[in-house]
């Protein structure tokens, strides 16, 4: 999978995860960070694509929060 | 007390910085989707996706009782959707293979022994970041 696409940096993912850990000593393996970064990327792209689909269905030229709101419940059930 | 307040402040601003970093990445990803689908995103939409992503992050991993989070824990997060789980599992195998190859390459180079207490197997693939 060679793709020069944007994505979450490992360091950022690590910091984000540590924000939520109760125990500061909790560690995350490098592989897990990379996988988590990929999961987050998919989540964002999925949110965006579903928003686009909703906007297209409503014949809108722009994805606005109204469209996002409509696809959000199912998105959060899927992730 | 003052110290506590300063600490609180510090925590808040570091959280803001992280949010800004998430917002930036989400902006880039949305731009790619926008170009691909020929559809624009409002700034509020991108901000909303960023906020959701920020909250989504670690909402379940935070409860992990283990001291080290590994890829199996991440795979658990993807269990709600079959296709997502399949994709993440494949990606996991891909990563493991890549790291394996990198390990082999590194072994060929002479080691200069200044990394003392780390096992070579751990130093590569699973480098834990605290």
mmCIF file of N, CA and C in Angstrom, chain B residues 70-120:
data_model
loop_
_atom_site.group_PDB
_atom_site.id
_atom_site.type_symbol
_atom_site.label_atom_id
_atom_site.label_comp_id
_atom_site.label_asym_id
_atom_site.label_seq_id
_atom_site.Cartn_x
_atom_site.Cartn_y
_atom_site.Cartn_z
ATOM 1 N N UNK B 70 -1.176 -3.349 22.861
ATOM 2 C CA UNK B 70 -0.631 -3.919 21.627
ATOM 3 C C UNK B 70 -1.672 -3.930 20.505
ATOM 4 N N UNK B 71 -1.289 -4.507 19.375
ATOM 5 C CA UNK B 71 -2.174 -4.434 18.201
ATOM 6 C C UNK B 71 -3.489 -5.186 18.420
ATOM 7 N N UNK B 72 -3.470 -6.205 19.288
ATOM 8 C CA UNK B 72 -4.721 -6.930 19.559
ATOM 9 C C UNK B 72 -5.765 -6.002 20.191
ATOM 10 N N UNK B 73 -5.296 -5.102 21.039
ATOM 11 C CA UNK B 73 -6.217 -4.140 21.655
ATOM 12 C C UNK B 73 -6.814 -3.206 20.606
ATOM 13 N N UNK B 74 -5.974 -2.823 19.645
ATOM 14 C CA UNK B 74 -6.462 -1.930 18.588
ATOM 15 C C UNK B 74 -7.472 -2.666 17.706
ATOM 16 N N UNK B 75 -7.180 -3.951 17.442
ATOM 17 C CA UNK B 75 -8.091 -4.741 16.619
ATOM 18 C C UNK B 75 -9.463 -4.870 17.279
ATOM 19 N N UNK B 76 -9.456 -4.899 18.598
ATOM 20 C CA UNK B 76 -10.731 -4.954 19.325
ATOM 21 C C UNK B 76 -11.609 -3.739 19.021
ATOM 22 N N UNK B 77 -10.952 -2.611 18.782
ATOM 23 C CA UNK B 77 -11.694 -1.379 18.507
ATOM 24 C C UNK B 77 -12.430 -1.460 17.176
ATOM 25 N N UNK B 78 -11.946 -2.333 16.303
ATOM 26 C CA UNK B 78 -12.518 -2.411 14.959
ATOM 27 C C UNK B 78 -13.555 -3.512 14.835
ATOM 28 N N UNK B 79 -13.936 -4.095 15.960
ATOM 29 C CA UNK B 79 -14.772 -5.298 15.890
ATOM 30 C C UNK B 79 -16.218 -5.023 15.487
ATOM 31 N N UNK B 80 -16.661 -3.783 15.564
ATOM 32 C CA UNK B 80 -18.073 -3.507 15.303
ATOM 33 C C UNK B 80 -18.455 -3.648 13.841
ATOM 34 N N UNK B 81 -17.489 -3.574 12.982
ATOM 35 C CA UNK B 81 -17.812 -3.715 11.570
ATOM 36 C C UNK B 81 -16.891 -4.772 10.954
ATOM 37 N N UNK B 82 -17.511 -5.726 10.272
ATOM 38 C CA UNK B 82 -16.749 -6.841 9.709
ATOM 39 C C UNK B 82 -15.686 -6.395 8.716
ATOM 40 N N UNK B 83 -16.092 -5.507 7.806
ATOM 41 C CA UNK B 83 -15.138 -5.093 6.775
ATOM 42 C C UNK B 83 -13.997 -4.294 7.384
ATOM 43 N N UNK B 84 -14.314 -3.509 8.405
ATOM 44 C CA UNK B 84 -13.269 -2.735 9.074
ATOM 45 C C UNK B 84 -12.288 -3.664 9.784
ATOM 46 N N UNK B 85 -12.839 -4.655 10.457
ATOM 47 C CA UNK B 85 -11.986 -5.604 11.176
ATOM 48 C C UNK B 85 -11.075 -6.354 10.201
ATOM 49 N N UNK B 86 -11.643 -6.720 9.063
ATOM 50 C CA UNK B 86 -10.871 -7.436 8.055
ATOM 51 C C UNK B 86 -9.734 -6.549 7.548
ATOM 52 N N UNK B 87 -10.059 -5.308 7.262
ATOM 53 C CA UNK B 87 -9.053 -4.378 6.756
ATOM 54 C C UNK B 87 -7.941 -4.154 7.785
ATOM 55 N N UNK B 88 -8.350 -3.929 9.025
ATOM 56 C CA UNK B 88 -7.373 -3.650 10.085
ATOM 57 C C UNK B 88 -6.484 -4.874 10.349
ATOM 58 N N UNK B 89 -7.097 -6.061 10.267
ATOM 59 C CA UNK B 89 -6.315 -7.279 10.458
ATOM 60 C C UNK B 89 -5.271 -7.432 9.356
ATOM 61 N N UNK B 90 -5.684 -7.158 8.131
ATOM 62 C CA UNK B 90 -4.736 -7.233 7.007
ATOM 63 C C UNK B 90 -3.618 -6.215 7.172
ATOM 64 N N UNK B 91 -4.013 -5.025 7.574
ATOM 65 C CA UNK B 91 -3.044 -3.942 7.766
ATOM 66 C C UNK B 91 -2.036 -4.331 8.858
ATOM 67 N N UNK B 92 -2.552 -4.977 9.877
ATOM 68 C CA UNK B 92 -1.709 -5.418 10.968
ATOM 69 C C UNK B 92 -0.648 -6.404 10.480
ATOM 70 N N UNK B 93 -1.093 -7.359 9.649
ATOM 71 C CA UNK B 93 -0.153 -8.352 9.119
ATOM 72 C C UNK B 93 0.880 -7.684 8.217
ATOM 73 N N UNK B 94 0.406 -6.711 7.454
ATOM 74 C CA UNK B 94 1.292 -5.961 6.567
ATOM 75 C C UNK B 94 2.389 -5.252 7.369
ATOM 76 N N UNK B 95 1.960 -4.604 8.453
ATOM 77 C CA UNK B 95 2.899 -3.889 9.319
ATOM 78 C C UNK B 95 3.909 -4.836 9.947
ATOM 79 N N UNK B 96 3.397 -5.980 10.408
ATOM 80 C CA UNK B 96 4.281 -6.951 11.052
ATOM 81 C C UNK B 96 5.340 -7.435 10.070
ATOM 82 N N UNK B 97 4.912 -7.650 8.828
ATOM 83 C CA UNK B 97 5.849 -8.114 7.811
ATOM 84 C C UNK B 97 6.899 -7.051 7.498
ATOM 85 N N UNK B 98 6.417 -5.808 7.378
ATOM 86 C CA UNK B 98 7.322 -4.691 7.100
ATOM 87 C C UNK B 98 8.383 -4.573 8.184
ATOM 88 N N UNK B 99 7.940 -4.666 9.424
ATOM 89 C CA UNK B 99 8.870 -4.551 10.546
ATOM 90 C C UNK B 99 9.860 -5.701 10.574
ATOM 91 N N UNK B 100 9.357 -6.866 10.179
ATOM 92 C CA UNK B 100 10.218 -8.038 10.108
ATOM 93 C C UNK B 100 11.336 -7.802 9.097
ATOM 94 N N UNK B 101 10.955 -7.274 7.929
ATOM 95 C CA UNK B 101 11.948 -7.001 6.888
ATOM 96 C C UNK B 101 12.963 -5.969 7.360
ATOM 97 N N UNK B 102 12.449 -4.941 8.038
ATOM 98 C CA UNK B 102 13.330 -3.898 8.531
ATOM 99 C C UNK B 102 14.328 -4.459 9.545
ATOM 100 N N UNK B 103 13.831 -5.378 10.335
ATOM 101 C CA UNK B 103 14.674 -5.990 11.364
ATOM 102 C C UNK B 103 15.829 -6.749 10.718
ATOM 103 N N UNK B 104 15.501 -7.503 9.676
ATOM 104 C CA UNK B 104 16.512 -8.283 8.974
ATOM 105 C C UNK B 104 17.568 -7.358 8.391
ATOM 106 N N UNK B 105 17.105 -6.250 7.805
ATOM 107 C CA UNK B 105 18.032 -5.285 7.208
ATOM 108 C C UNK B 105 18.971 -4.704 8.254
ATOM 109 N N UNK B 106 18.385 -4.365 9.407
ATOM 110 C CA UNK B 106 19.175 -3.742 10.459
ATOM 111 C C UNK B 106 20.224 -4.681 11.023
ATOM 112 N N UNK B 107 19.877 -5.948 11.057
ATOM 113 C CA UNK B 107 20.790 -6.922 11.634
ATOM 114 C C UNK B 107 22.066 -7.054 10.827
ATOM 115 N N UNK B 108 21.948 -6.760 9.526
ATOM 116 C CA UNK B 108 23.119 -6.872 8.657
ATOM 117 C C UNK B 108 24.160 -5.816 8.995
ATOM 118 N N UNK B 109 23.664 -4.646 9.461
ATOM 119 C CA UNK B 109 24.594 -3.578 9.828
ATOM 120 C C UNK B 109 25.287 -3.928 11.135
ATOM 121 N N UNK B 110 26.562 -3.523 11.267
ATOM 122 C CA UNK B 110 27.257 -3.770 12.536
ATOM 123 C C UNK B 110 26.618 -2.994 13.671
ATOM 124 N N UNK B 111 26.417 -3.664 14.772
ATOM 125 C CA UNK B 111 25.825 -3.008 15.941
ATOM 126 C C UNK B 111 26.910 -2.319 16.748
ATOM 127 N N UNK B 112 26.614 -1.125 17.217
ATOM 128 C CA UNK B 112 27.648 -0.462 18.005
ATOM 129 C C UNK B 112 27.358 -0.522 19.508
ATOM 130 N N UNK B 113 26.486 -1.431 19.870
ATOM 131 C CA UNK B 113 26.320 -1.781 21.273
ATOM 132 C C UNK B 113 26.071 -0.679 22.288
ATOM 133 N N UNK B 114 25.589 0.481 21.859
ATOM 134 C CA UNK B 114 25.317 1.490 22.870
ATOM 135 C C UNK B 114 23.878 1.444 23.376
ATOM 136 N N UNK B 115 23.093 0.576 22.760
ATOM 137 C CA UNK B 115 21.746 0.377 23.298
ATOM 138 C C UNK B 115 21.811 -0.822 24.214
ATOM 139 N N UNK B 116 22.009 -0.560 25.463
ATOM 140 C CA UNK B 116 22.331 -1.642 26.370
ATOM 141 C C UNK B 116 21.166 -2.557 26.703
ATOM 142 N N UNK B 117 20.248 -2.079 27.512
ATOM 143 C CA UNK B 117 19.324 -3.007 28.131
ATOM 144 C C UNK B 117 18.163 -3.453 27.248
ATOM 145 N N UNK B 118 18.089 -2.999 26.009
ATOM 146 C CA UNK B 118 16.935 -3.388 25.201
ATOM 147 C C UNK B 118 17.225 -4.626 24.380
ATOM 148 N N UNK B 119 16.275 -5.534 24.427
ATOM 149 C CA UNK B 119 16.366 -6.713 23.578
ATOM 150 C C UNK B 119 16.215 -6.265 22.127
ATOM 151 N N UNK B 120 17.015 -6.816 21.216
ATOM 152 C CA UNK B 120 16.888 -6.412 19.816
ATOM 153 C C UNK B 120 15.478 -6.613 19.273
#
